[in-house]
JSON list of C-alpha atoms and ligand atoms in Angstrom, two decimals:
[
{"chain": "A", "resi": 145, "resn": "GLU", "atom": "CA", "xyz": [0.08, -0.03, -0.09]},
{"chain": "A", "resi": 146, "resn": "ASN", "atom": "CA", "xyz": [1.24, 3.52, -1.11]},
{"chain": "A", "resi": 147, "resn": "PRO", "atom": "CA", "xyz": [1.30, 6.18, 1.82]},
{"chain": "A", "resi": 148, "resn": "PRO", "atom": "CA", "xyz": [-0.99, 9.08, 1.30]},
{"chain": "A", "resi": 149, "resn": "PRO", "atom": "CA", "xyz": [0.32, 11.54, -1.08]},
{"chain": "A", "resi": 150, "resn": "LEU", "atom": "CA", "xyz": [1.23, 14.52, 1.90]},
{"chain": "A", "resi": 151, "resn": "ALA", "atom": "CA", "xyz": [2.07, 12.22, 4.26]},
{"chain": "A", "resi": 152, "resn": "GLY", "atom": "CA", "xyz": [4.91, 13.68, 6.78]},
{"chain": "A", "resi": 153, "resn": "LYS", "atom": "CA", "xyz": [4.00, 16.94, 5.35]},
{"chain": "A", "resi": 154, "resn": "ARG", "atom": "CA", "xyz": [3.27, 19.92, 7.51]},
{"chain": "A", "resi": 155, "resn": "ALA", "atom": "CA", "xyz": [0.50, 22.42, 6.30]},
{"chain": "A", "resi": 156, "resn": "LEU", "atom": "CA", "xyz": [-0.56, 25.84, 7.58]},
{"chain": "A", "resi": 157, "resn": "VAL", "atom": "CA", "xyz": [-3.82, 27.45, 6.52]},
{"chain": "A", "resi": 158, "resn": "THR", "atom": "CA", "xyz": [-5.66, 30.82, 7.52]},
{"chain": "A", "resi": 159, "resn": "ALA", "atom": "CA", "xyz": [-9.23, 31.03, 7.27]},
{"chain": "A", "resi": 160, "resn": "GLY", "atom": "CA", "xyz": [-12.10, 33.31, 7.70]},
{"chain": "A", "resi": 161, "resn": "PRO", "atom": "CA", "xyz": [-11.87, 36.89, 8.81]},
{"chain": "A", "resi": 162, "resn": "THR", "atom": "CA", "xyz": [-10.56, 38.92, 11.21]},
{"chain": "A", "resi": 163, "resn": "HIS", "atom": "CA", "xyz": [-12.25, 41.40, 13.88]},
{"chain": "A", "resi": 164, "resn": "GLU", "atom": "CA", "xyz": [-10.56, 44.13, 15.13]},
{"chain": "A", "resi": 165, "resn": "PRO", "atom": "CA", "xyz": [-12.08, 45.66, 17.93]},
{"chain": "A", "resi": 166, "resn": "ILE", "atom": "CA", "xyz": [-13.27, 49.53, 17.85]},
{"chain": "A", "resi": 167, "resn": "ASP", "atom": "CA", "xyz": [-14.89, 49.23, 21.36]},
{"chain": "A", "resi": 168, "resn": "PRO", "atom": "CA", "xyz": [-16.22, 46.53, 23.53]},
{"chain": "A", "resi": 169, "resn": "VAL", "atom": "CA", "xyz": [-19.21, 46.16, 21.03]},
{"chain": "A", "resi": 170, "resn": "ARG", "atom": "CA", "xyz": [-17.62, 46.99, 17.50]},
{"chain": "A", "resi": 171, "resn": "TYR", "atom": "CA", "xyz": [-15.10, 45.80, 15.06]},
{"chain": "A", "resi": 172, "resn": "ILE", "atom": "CA", "xyz": [-13.69, 46.50, 11.51]},
{"chain": "A", "resi": 173, "resn": "ALA", "atom": "CA", "xyz": [-13.77, 43.09, 9.61]},
{"chain": "A", "resi": 174, "resn": "ASN", "atom": "CA", "xyz": [-13.79, 41.90, 6.08]},
{"chain": "A", "resi": 175, "resn": "ARG", "atom": "CA", "xyz": [-16.31, 39.70, 4.58]},
{"chain": "A", "resi": 176, "resn": "SER", "atom": "CA", "xyz": [-15.56, 36.33, 4.54]},
{"chain": "A", "resi": 177, "resn": "SER", "atom": "CA", "xyz": [-17.38, 32.75, 5.37]},
{"chain": "A", "resi": 178, "resn": "GLY", "atom": "CA", "xyz": [-14.21, 30.79, 6.01]},
{"chain": "A", "resi": 179, "resn": "LYS", "atom": "CA", "xyz": [-15.84, 27.88, 3.60]},
{"chain": "A", "resi": 180, "resn": "GLN", "atom": "CA", "xyz": [-13.12, 27.71, 1.13]},
{"chain": "A", "resi": 181, "resn": "GLY", "atom": "CA", "xyz": [-10.25, 27.85, 3.65]},
{"chain": "A", "resi": 182, "resn": "PHE", "atom": "CA", "xyz": [-11.77, 25.22, 5.84]},
{"chain": "A", "resi": 183, "resn": "ALA", "atom": "CA", "xyz": [-12.42, 23.03, 2.61]},
{"chain": "A", "resi": 184, "resn": "ILE", "atom": "CA", "xyz": [-8.74, 23.52, 1.73]},
{"chain": "A", "resi": 185, "resn": "ALA", "atom": "CA", "xyz": [-7.57, 22.51, 5.34]},
{"chain": "A", "resi": 186, "resn": "GLY", "atom": "CA", "xyz": [-9.78, 19.45, 5.02]},
{"chain": "A", "resi": 187, "resn": "ALA", "atom": "CA", "xyz": [-8.55, 18.12, 1.45]},
{"chain": "A", "resi": 188, "resn": "LEU", "atom": "CA", "xyz": [-5.07, 18.63, 2.81]},
{"chain": "A", "resi": 189, "resn": "ALA", "atom": "CA", "xyz": [-5.58, 16.58, 5.82]},
{"chain": "A", "resi": 190, "resn": "ALA", "atom": "CA", "xyz": [-7.69, 14.08, 3.69]},
{"chain": "A", "resi": 191, "resn": "LEU", "atom": "CA", "xyz": [-4.36, 13.61, 1.54]},
{"chain": "A", "resi": 192, "resn": "GLY", "atom": "CA", "xyz": [-2.24, 12.81, 5.07]},
{"chain": "A", "resi": 193, "resn": "ALA", "atom": "CA", "xyz": [-0.87, 16.41, 5.74]},
{"chain": "A", "resi": 194, "resn": "ASP", "atom": "CA", "xyz": [-0.39, 17.37, 9.30]},
{"chain": "A", "resi": 195, "resn": "VAL", "atom": "CA", "xyz": [-2.65, 20.76, 9.21]},
{"chain": "A", "resi": 196, "resn": "THR", "atom": "CA", "xyz": [-2.82, 23.70, 11.62]},
{"chain": "A", "resi": 197, "resn": "LEU", "atom": "CA", "xyz": [-5.99, 25.88, 10.70]},
{"chain": "A", "resi": 198, "resn": "VAL", "atom": "CA", "xyz": [-5.52, 29.31, 12.03]},
{"chain": "A", "resi": 199, "resn": "ALA", "atom": "CA", "xyz": [-9.21, 30.16, 11.83]},
{"chain": "A", "resi": 200, "resn": "GLY", "atom": "CA", "xyz": [-10.58, 33.62, 12.50]},
{"chain": "A", "resi": 201, "resn": "PRO", "atom": "CA", "xyz": [-14.05, 34.03, 13.79]},
{"chain": "A", "resi": 202, "resn": "VAL", "atom": "CA", "xyz": [-16.67, 31.85, 11.95]},
{"chain": "A", "resi": 203, "resn": "SER", "atom": "CA", "xyz": [-19.17, 29.33, 12.94]},
{"chain": "A", "resi": 204, "resn": "LEU", "atom": "CA", "xyz": [-17.91, 26.20, 11.08]},
{"chain": "A", "resi": 205, "resn": "ALA", "atom": "CA", "xyz": [-17.08, 22.80, 12.14]},
{"chain": "A", "resi": 206, "resn": "THR", "atom": "CA", "xyz": [-13.47, 21.97, 12.21]},
{"chain": "A", "resi": 207, "resn": "PRO", "atom": "CA", "xyz": [-12.60, 19.43, 9.56]},
{"chain": "A", "resi": 208, "resn": "PRO", "atom": "CA", "xyz": [-11.83, 15.88, 10.54]},
{"chain": "A", "resi": 209, "resn": "GLY", "atom": "CA", "xyz": [-8.01, 15.46, 11.20]},
{"chain": "A", "resi": 210, "resn": "VAL", "atom": "CA", "xyz": [-7.04, 19.17, 11.47]},
{"chain": "A", "resi": 211, "resn": "ARG", "atom": "CA", "xyz": [-5.70, 21.12, 14.57]},
{"chain": "A", "resi": 212, "resn": "ARG", "atom": "CA", "xyz": [-7.43, 24.25, 14.64]},
{"chain": "A", "resi": 213, "resn": "VAL", "atom": "CA", "xyz": [-6.36, 27.48, 16.50]},
{"chain": "A", "resi": 214, "resn": "ASN", "atom": "CA", "xyz": [-8.90, 30.25, 16.78]},
{"chain": "A", "resi": 215, "resn": "VAL", "atom": "CA", "xyz": [-7.99, 33.77, 16.53]},
{"chain": "A", "resi": 216, "resn": "GLU", "atom": "CA", "xyz": [-9.65, 37.22, 16.53]},
{"chain": "A", "resi": 217, "resn": "THR", "atom": "CA", "xyz": [-7.31, 39.99, 15.47]},
{"chain": "A", "resi": 218, "resn": "ALA", "atom": "CA", "xyz": [-4.80, 40.14, 12.49]},
{"chain": "A", "resi": 219, "resn": "ARG", "atom": "CA", "xyz": [-1.98, 40.34, 14.95]},
{"chain": "A", "resi": 220, "resn": "GLU", "atom": "CA", "xyz": [-3.29, 37.31, 16.90]},
{"chain": "A", "resi": 221, "resn": "MET", "atom": "CA", "xyz": [-3.45, 35.49, 13.47]},
{"chain": "A", "resi": 222, "resn": "ALA", "atom": "CA", "xyz": [0.04, 36.62, 12.63]},
{"chain": "A", "resi": 223, "resn": "ALA", "atom": "CA", "xyz": [1.38, 35.19, 15.97]},
{"chain": "A", "resi": 224, "resn": "ALA", "atom": "CA", "xyz": [-0.23, 32.02, 15.51]},
{"chain": "A", "resi": 225, "resn": "VAL", "atom": "CA", "xyz": [1.17, 31.45, 12.32]},
{"chain": "A", "resi": 226, "resn": "GLU", "atom": "CA", "xyz": [4.57, 32.15, 13.43]},
{"chain": "A", "resi": 227, "resn": "ALA", "atom": "CA", "xyz": [3.78, 29.44, 16.11]},
{"chain": "A", "resi": 228, "resn": "ALA", "atom": "CA", "xyz": [2.67, 26.87, 13.69]},
{"chain": "A", "resi": 229, "resn": "LEU", "atom": "CA", "xyz": [6.11, 26.92, 11.98]},
{"chain": "A", "resi": 230, "resn": "PRO", "atom": "CA", "xyz": [7.86, 25.03, 10.27]},
{"chain": "A", "resi": 231, "resn": "ALA", "atom": "CA", "xyz": [5.84, 23.93, 7.45]},
{"chain": "A", "resi": 232, "resn": "ASP", "atom": "CA", "xyz": [6.10, 22.49, 4.05]},
{"chain": "A", "resi": 233, "resn": "VAL", "atom": "CA", "xyz": [3.22, 24.76, 2.70]},
{"chain": "A", "resi": 234, "resn": "ALA", "atom": "CA", "xyz": [1.19, 27.80, 3.68]},
{"chain": "A", "resi": 235, "resn": "VAL", "atom": "CA", "xyz": [-2.36, 28.41, 2.02]},
{"chain": "A", "resi": 236, "resn": "MET", "atom": "CA", "xyz": [-3.11, 31.95, 3.23]},
{"chain": "A", "resi": 237, "resn": "VAL", "atom": "CA", "xyz": [-6.89, 31.94, 2.74]},
{"chain": "A", "resi": 238, "resn": "ALA", "atom": "CA", "xyz": [-8.00, 34.45, 5.49]},
{"chain": "A", "resi": 239, "resn": "ALA", "atom": "CA", "xyz": [-9.72, 37.64, 4.65]},
{"chain": "A", "resi": 240, "resn": "VAL", "atom": "CA", "xyz": [-7.15, 39.71, 6.92]},
{"chain": "A", "resi": 241, "resn": "ALA", "atom": "CA", "xyz": [-8.63, 43.29, 8.02]},
{"chain": "A", "resi": 242, "resn": "ASP", "atom": "CA", "xyz": [-6.14, 45.91, 6.58]},
{"chain": "A", "resi": 243, "resn": "TRP", "atom": "CA", "xyz": [-6.49, 48.39, 9.24]},
{"chain": "A", "resi": 244, "resn": "ARG", "atom": "CA", "xyz": [-7.29, 48.37, 13.05]},
{"chain": "A", "resi": 245, "resn": "ALA", "atom": "CA", "xyz": [-8.31, 51.33, 15.35]},
{"chain": "A", "resi": 246, "resn": "GLU", "atom": "CA", "xyz": [-6.99, 52.21, 18.53]},
{"chain": "A", "resi": 247, "resn": "ALA", "atom": "CA", "xyz": [-9.87, 50.19, 20.63]},
{"chain": "A", "resi": 248, "resn": "THR", "atom": "CA", "xyz": [-11.08, 52.02, 23.73]},
{"chain": "A", "resi": 249, "resn": "ALA", "atom": "CA", "xyz": [-11.97, 50.17, 26.88]},
{"chain": "A", "resi": 250, "resn": "GLN", "atom": "CA", "xyz": [-15.59, 51.72, 27.10]},
{"chain": "A", "resi": 251, "resn": "LYS", "atom": "CA", "xyz": [-18.31, 51.63, 24.50]},
{"chain": "A", "resi": 252, "resn": "ILE", "atom": "CA", "xyz": [-18.30, 54.86, 22.29]},
{"chain": "A", "resi": 253, "resn": "LYS", "atom": "CA", "xyz": [-21.74, 56.64, 23.06]},
{"chain": "A", "resi": 254, "resn": "LYS", "atom": "CA", "xyz": [-23.59, 58.14, 20.11]},
{"chain": "A", "resi": 255, "resn": "ASP", "atom": "CA", "xyz": [-25.29, 60.81, 22.43]},
{"chain": "A", "resi": 256, "resn": "LYS", "atom": "CA", "xyz": [-22.03, 61.52, 23.67]},
{"chain": "A", "resi": 257, "resn": "GLY", "atom": "CA", "xyz": [-20.23, 62.69, 20.26]},
{"chain": "A", "resi": 258, "resn": "GLY", "atom": "CA", "xyz": [-19.94, 59.24, 18.77]},
{"chain": "A", "resi": 259, "resn": "ILE", "atom": "CA", "xyz": [-17.12, 59.16, 16.60]},
{"chain": "A", "resi": 260, "resn": "ASP", "atom": "CA", "xyz": [-15.67, 62.19, 14.85]},
{"chain": "A", "resi": 261, "resn": "ALA", "atom": "CA", "xyz": [-12.76, 60.27, 13.41]},
{"chain": "A", "resi": 262, "resn": "LEU", "atom": "CA", "xyz": [-11.40, 57.03, 13.69]},
{"chain": "A", "resi": 263, "resn": "PRO", "atom": "CA", "xyz": [-7.54, 56.99, 13.37]},
{"chain": "A", "resi": 264, "resn": "LEU", "atom": "CA", "xyz": [-6.74, 53.67, 11.86]},
{"chain": "A", "resi": 265, "resn": "VAL", "atom": "CA", "xyz": [-3.26, 51.70, 11.90]},
{"chain": "A", "resi": 266, "resn": "GLU", "atom": "CA", "xyz": [-2.17, 49.43, 9.30]},
{"chain": "A", "resi": 267, "resn": "ASN", "atom": "CA", "xyz": [-2.03, 45.61, 9.96]},
{"chain": "A", "resi": 268, "resn": "PRO", "atom": "CA", "xyz": [0.73, 43.36, 9.47]},
{"chain": "A", "resi": 269, "resn": "ASP", "atom": "CA", "xyz": [0.77, 41.60, 6.00]},
{"chain": "A", "resi": 270, "resn": "ILE", "atom": "CA", "xyz": [0.80, 37.99, 7.21]},
{"chain": "A", "resi": 271, "resn": "LEU", "atom": "CA", "xyz": [1.49, 36.45, 3.94]},
{"chain": "A", "resi": 272, "resn": "ALA", "atom": "CA", "xyz": [4.20, 39.03, 2.75]},
{"chain": "A", "resi": 273, "resn": "GLY", "atom": "CA", "xyz": [5.87, 38.74, 5.98]},
{"chain": "A", "resi": 274, "resn": "LEU", "atom": "CA", "xyz": [5.78, 34.88, 5.72]},
{"chain": "A", "resi": 275, "resn": "SER", "atom": "CA", "xyz": [7.04, 34.86, 2.43]},
{"chain": "A", "resi": 276, "resn": "LYS", "atom": "CA", "xyz": [10.31, 36.52, 3.22]},
{"chain": "A", "resi": 277, "resn": "SER", "atom": "CA", "xyz": [10.71, 34.94, 6.58]},
{"chain": "A", "resi": 278, "resn": "PRO", "atom": "CA", "xyz": [13.63, 32.88, 7.17]},
{"chain": "A", "resi": 279, "resn": "ARG", "atom": "CA", "xyz": [11.38, 30.24, 7.98]},
{"chain": "A", "resi": 280, "resn": "ARG", "atom": "CA", "xyz": [9.47, 30.48, 4.87]},
{"chain": "A", "resi": 281, "resn": "PRO", "atom": "CA", "xyz": [7.51, 27.36, 3.88]},
{"chain": "A", "resi": 282, "resn": "ARG", "atom": "CA", "xyz": [8.70, 25.78, 0.38]},
{"chain": "A", "resi": 283, "resn": "LEU", "atom": "CA", "xyz": [5.37, 26.46, -1.25]},
{"chain": "A", "resi": 284, "resn": "VAL", "atom": "CA", "xyz": [3.40, 29.71, 0.00]},
{"chain": "A", "resi": 285, "resn": "ILE", "atom": "CA", "xyz": [0.01, 30.33, -1.51]},
{"chain": "A", "resi": 286, "resn": "GLY", "atom": "CA", "xyz": [-1.86, 33.38, -1.33]},
{"chain": "A", "resi": 287, "resn": "PHE", "atom": "CA", "xyz": [-5.25, 34.21, -2.29]},
{"chain": "A", "resi": 288, "resn": "ALA", "atom": "CA", "xyz": [-6.82, 37.14, -4.28]},
{"chain": "A", "resi": 289, "resn": "ALA", "atom": "CA", "xyz": [-10.29, 38.23, -4.27]},
{"chain": "A", "resi": 290, "resn": "GLU", "atom": "CA", "xyz": [-11.00, 40.22, -7.55]},
{"chain": "A", "resi": 291, "resn": "THR", "atom": "CA", "xyz": [-14.05, 41.93, -9.14]},
{"chain": "A", "resi": 292, "resn": "GLU", "atom": "CA", "xyz": [-12.07, 42.98, -12.27]},
{"chain": "A", "resi": 293, "resn": "LYS", "atom": "CA", "xyz": [-8.71, 42.41, -14.40]},
{"chain": "A", "resi": 294, "resn": "VAL", "atom": "CA", "xyz": [-8.58, 39.06, -12.11]},
{"chain": "A", "resi": 295, "resn": "VAL", "atom": "CA", "xyz": [-5.54, 37.67, -13.57]},
{"chain": "A", "resi": 296, "resn": "GLU", "atom": "CA", "xyz": [-3.66, 40.93, -14.13]},
{"chain": "A", "resi": 297, "resn": "HIS", "atom": "CA", "xyz": [-4.29, 42.04, -10.43]},
{"chain": "A", "resi": 298, "resn": "ALA", "atom": "CA", "xyz": [-3.45, 38.77, -9.12]},
{"chain": "A", "resi": 299, "resn": "THR", "atom": "CA", "xyz": [-0.15, 38.22, -11.24]},
{"chain": "A", "resi": 300, "resn": "ALA", "atom": "CA", "xyz": [0.80, 41.56, -9.72]},
{"chain": "A", "resi": 301, "resn": "LYS", "atom": "CA", "xyz": [-0.21, 40.60, -6.33]},
{"chain": "A", "resi": 302, "resn": "ARG", "atom": "CA", "xyz": [2.16, 37.43, -6.57]},
{"chain": "A", "resi": 303, "resn": "ALA", "atom": "CA", "xyz": [5.14, 39.65, -7.08]},
{"chain": "A", "resi": 304, "resn": "ARG", "atom": "CA", "xyz": [4.06, 42.14, -4.31]},
{"chain": "A", "resi": 305, "resn": "LYS", "atom": "CA", "xyz": [3.54, 39.37, -1.97]},
{"chain": "A", "resi": 306, "resn": "GLY", "atom": "CA", "xyz": [6.70, 37.33, -2.72]},
{"chain": "A", "resi": 307, "resn": "CYS", "atom": "CA", "xyz": [4.53, 34.16, -2.65]},
{"chain": "A", "resi": 308, "resn": "ASP", "atom": "CA", "xyz": [4.77, 31.19, -5.29]},
{"chain": "A", "resi": 309, "resn": "TRP", "atom": "CA", "xyz": [1.27, 30.66, -6.23]},
{"chain": "A", "resi": 310, "resn": "ILE", "atom": "CA", "xyz": [-1.86, 32.96, -6.03]},
{"chain": "A", "resi": 311, "resn": "VAL", "atom": "CA", "xyz": [-5.47, 31.68, -6.23]},
{"chain": "A", "resi": 312, "resn": "ALA", "atom": "CA", "xyz": [-7.60, 34.41, -7.79]},
{"chain": "A", "resi": 313, "resn": "ASN", "atom": "CA", "xyz": [-11.18, 34.42, -6.93]},
{"chain": "A", "resi": 314, "resn": "ASP", "atom": "CA", "xyz": [-13.51, 36.14, -9.34]},
{"chain": "A", "resi": 315, "resn": "VAL", "atom": "CA", "xyz": [-16.21, 37.56, -6.81]},
{"chain": "A", "resi": 316, "resn": "SER", "atom": "CA", "xyz": [-17.66, 39.59, -9.51]},
{"chain": "A", "resi": 317, "resn": "GLY", "atom": "CA", "xyz": [-20.92, 37.34, -9.31]},
{"chain": "A", "resi": 318, "resn": "ASP", "atom": "CA", "xyz": [-22.37, 35.36, -6.19]},
{"chain": "A", "resi": 319, "resn": "VAL", "atom": "CA", "xyz": [-19.07, 33.52, -4.87]},
{"chain": "A", "resi": 320, "resn": "MET", "atom": "CA", "xyz": [-19.34, 35.64, -1.45]},
{"chain": "A", "resi": 321, "resn": "GLY", "atom": "CA", "xyz": [-20.78, 32.98, 1.01]},
{"chain": "A", "resi": 322, "resn": "GLY", "atom": "CA", "xyz": [-21.71, 31.06, -1.81]},
{"chain": "A", "resi": 323, "resn": "ALA", "atom": "CA", "xyz": [-21.14, 27.24, -2.53]},
{"chain": "A", "resi": 324, "resn": "ASP", "atom": "CA", "xyz": [-19.30, 27.69, -5.78]},
{"chain": "A", "resi": 325, "resn": "ASN", "atom": "CA", "xyz": [-15.96, 29.21, -6.57]},
{"chain": "A", "resi": 326, "resn": "ARG", "atom": "CA", "xyz": [-14.51, 30.16, -10.21]},
{"chain": "A", "resi": 327, "resn": "ILE", "atom": "CA", "xyz": [-10.52, 30.57, -9.82]},
{"chain": "A", "resi": 328, "resn": "HIS", "atom": "CA", "xyz": [-7.45, 31.08, -11.85]},
{"chain": "A", "resi": 329, "resn": "LEU", "atom": "CA", "xyz": [-4.19, 29.84, -10.57]},
{"chain": "A", "resi": 330, "resn": "VAL", "atom": "CA", "xyz": [-1.02, 31.92, -11.09]},
{"chain": "A", "resi": 331, "resn": "THR", "atom": "CA", "xyz": [1.81, 30.17, -10.74]},
{"chain": "A", "resi": 332, "resn": "HIS", "atom": "CA", "xyz": [5.69, 31.12, -12.06]},
{"chain": "A", "resi": 333, "resn": "GLY", "atom": "CA", "xyz": [4.70, 28.85, -15.05]},
{"chain": "A", "resi": 334, "resn": "GLY", "atom": "CA", "xyz": [1.65, 31.05, -16.01]},
{"chain": "A", "resi": 335, "resn": "VAL", "atom": "CA", "xyz": [-2.00, 30.92, -15.45]},
{"chain": "A", "resi": 336, "resn": "GLU", "atom": "CA", "xyz": [-4.34, 28.15, -15.29]},
{"chain": "A", "resi": 337, "resn": "ASP", "atom": "CA", "xyz": [-8.22, 28.90, -15.52]},
{"chain": "A", "resi": 338, "resn": "TRP", "atom": "CA", "xyz": [-10.31, 26.31, -13.85]},
{"chain": "A", "resi": 339, "resn": "PRO", "atom": "CA", "xyz": [-14.00, 25.93, -14.40]},
{"chain": "A", "resi": 340, "resn": "LYS", "atom": "CA", "xyz": [-16.46, 27.07, -11.90]},
{"chain": "A", "resi": 341, "resn": "MET", "atom": "CA", "xyz": [-16.64, 24.23, -9.14]},
{"chain": "A", "resi": 342, "resn": "GLU", "atom": "CA", "xyz": [-18.07, 23.79, -5.75]},
{"chain": "A", "resi": 343, "resn": "LYS", "atom": "CA", "xyz": [-15.80, 25.14, -2.90]},
{"chain": "A", "resi": 344, "resn": "GLY", "atom": "CA", "xyz": [-15.07, 21.50, -1.96]},
{"chain": "A", "resi": 345, "resn": "ALA", "atom": "CA", "xyz": [-13.86, 20.34, -5.42]},
{"chain": "A", "resi": 346, "resn": "VAL", "atom": "CA", "xyz": [-11.67, 23.43, -5.78]},
{"chain": "A", "resi": 347, "resn": "ALA", "atom": "CA", "xyz": [-9.94, 22.42, -2.44]},
{"chain": "A", "resi": 348, "resn": "ARG", "atom": "CA", "xyz": [-9.46, 18.79, -3.43]},
{"chain": "A", "resi": 349, "resn": "ARG", "atom": "CA", "xyz": [-7.74, 19.99, -6.79]},
{"chain": "A", "resi": 350, "resn": "LEU", "atom": "CA", "xyz": [-5.58, 22.66, -5.05]},
{"chain": "A", "resi": 351, "resn": "ALA", "atom": "CA", "xyz": [-4.41, 19.88, -2.53]},
{"chain": "A", "resi": 352, "resn": "GLN", "atom": "CA", "xyz": [-3.62, 17.58, -5.37]},
{"chain": "A", "resi": 353, "resn": "ARG", "atom": "CA", "xyz": [-1.52, 20.17, -6.91]},
{"chain": "A", "resi": 354, "resn": "ILE", "atom": "CA", "xyz": [0.41, 21.23, -3.52]},
{"chain": "A", "resi": 355, "resn": "ALA", "atom": "CA", "xyz": [1.11, 17.34, -3.25]},
{"chain": "A", "resi": 356, "resn": "ASP", "atom": "CA", "xyz": [2.32, 16.93, -6.85]},
{"chain": "A", "resi": 357, "resn": "GLU", "atom": "CA", "xyz": [4.58, 20.33, -6.61]},
{"chain": "A", "resi": 358, "resn": "LEU", "atom": "CA", "xyz": [5.60, 18.93, -2.95]},
{"chain": "A", "resi": 359, "resn": "SER", "atom": "CA", "xyz": [6.77, 15.61, -4.69]},
{"chain": "A", "resi": 360, "resn": "HIS", "atom": "CA", "xyz": [9.67, 16.58, -6.42]},
{"chain": "B", "resi": 625, "resn": "C5P", "atom": "O1", "xyz": [-3.59, 42.54, -0.13]},
{"chain": "B", "resi": 625, "resn": "C5P", "atom": "P1", "xyz": [-4.88, 41.66, -0.26]},
{"chain": "B", "resi": 625, "resn": "C5P", "atom": "O2", "xyz": [-5.33, 41.50, 1.18]},
{"chain": "B", "resi": 625, "resn": "C5P", "atom": "O3", "xyz": [-5.68, 41.72, -1.37]},
{"chain": "B", "resi": 625, "resn": "C5P", "atom": "O4", "xyz": [-4.10, 39.98, -0.37]},
{"chain": "B", "resi": 625, "resn": "C5P", "atom": "C1", "xyz": [-5.01, 38.81, -0.01]},
{"chain": "B", "resi": 625, "resn": "C5P", "atom": "C2", "xyz": [-4.18, 37.90, 0.47]},
{"chain": "B", "resi": 625, "resn": "C5P", "atom": "O5", "xyz": [-3.02, 38.30, 1.29]},
{"chain": "B", "resi": 625, "resn": "C5P", "atom": "C3", "xyz": [-4.45, 36.64, 1.00]},
{"chain": "B", "resi": 625, "resn": "C5P", "atom": "O6", "xyz": [-3.74, 35.61, 0.70]},
{"chain": "B", "resi": 625, "resn": "C5P", "atom": "C4", "xyz": [-4.73, 37.15, 2.45]},
{"chain": "B", "resi": 625, "resn": "C5P", "atom": "O7", "xyz": [-4.90, 36.02, 2.83]},
{"chain": "B", "resi": 625, "resn": "C5P", "atom": "C5", "xyz": [-3.12, 37.54, 2.56]},
{"chain": "B", "resi": 625, "resn": "C5P", "atom": "N1", "xyz": [-3.28, 38.65, 3.68]},
{"chain": "B", "resi": 625, "resn": "C5P", "atom": "C6", "xyz": [-2.44, 38.48, 4.84]},
{"chain": "B", "resi": 625, "resn": "C5P", "atom": "N2", "xyz": [-2.35, 39.54, 5.78]},
{"chain": "B", "resi": 625, "resn": "C5P", "atom": "C7", "xyz": [-3.01, 40.77, 5.57]},
{"chain": "B", "resi": 625, "resn": "C5P", "atom": "C8", "xyz": [-3.45, 40.84, 4.38]},
{"chain": "B", "resi": 625, "resn": "C5P", "atom": "C9", "xyz": [-3.93, 40.11, 3.37]},
{"chain": "B", "resi": 625, "resn": "C5P", "atom": "O8", "xyz": [-2.01, 37.47, 4.90]},
{"chain": "B", "resi": 625, "resn": "C5P", "atom": "N3", "xyz": [-2.77, 41.59, 6.54]}
]
């Protein structure tokens, strides 16, 4: 019997949004269901990988065989990613909030003037940081959600982030929170256009591509 294709390999997946508190009852977030990232973590585990899933706040079941670390903020996610190293492959699917506020301890009251200005500071870019880390996984994969010029923007993002592959999502339709995904895989070798598929099928095909890449 052959061992599963990712036996002995360590995988790291980020998924879901991050929540950046403004005050005890409010937060800044990007839109993300976490479905695609959770499906990828499950597909990698199904191929035998040792998978750590760093999950933002979502109410999804942990896929079988996956080690899950729950986080709220981008900075917590960055720390959890660092703690999960070393890894052979990282798939950064999370929709990380680009900015955070200097959160206040008390709820901001509307009748006391509310928010005149909310100073924002930029969050760390976890994908870009991992790509230039001395502990960089051999294969680093980023995601890009685009509504137009999908491949052009994804190709630029691949260079800017320093990752190996970009999985570009065309989110101009009903992908957000939906069951299906239409992706373009941007690698050093060019662009692969995959047909519209259920998110589980995208995850299995990507996991198989990862296994092929790590096998040589
Ligand atoms: O720059 P943009 O947010 O469009 O890039 C998306 C890719 O970068 C995704 O893979 C996402 O998980 C990752 N990312 C990150 N940390 C951030 C912002 C994005 O890891 N602060």
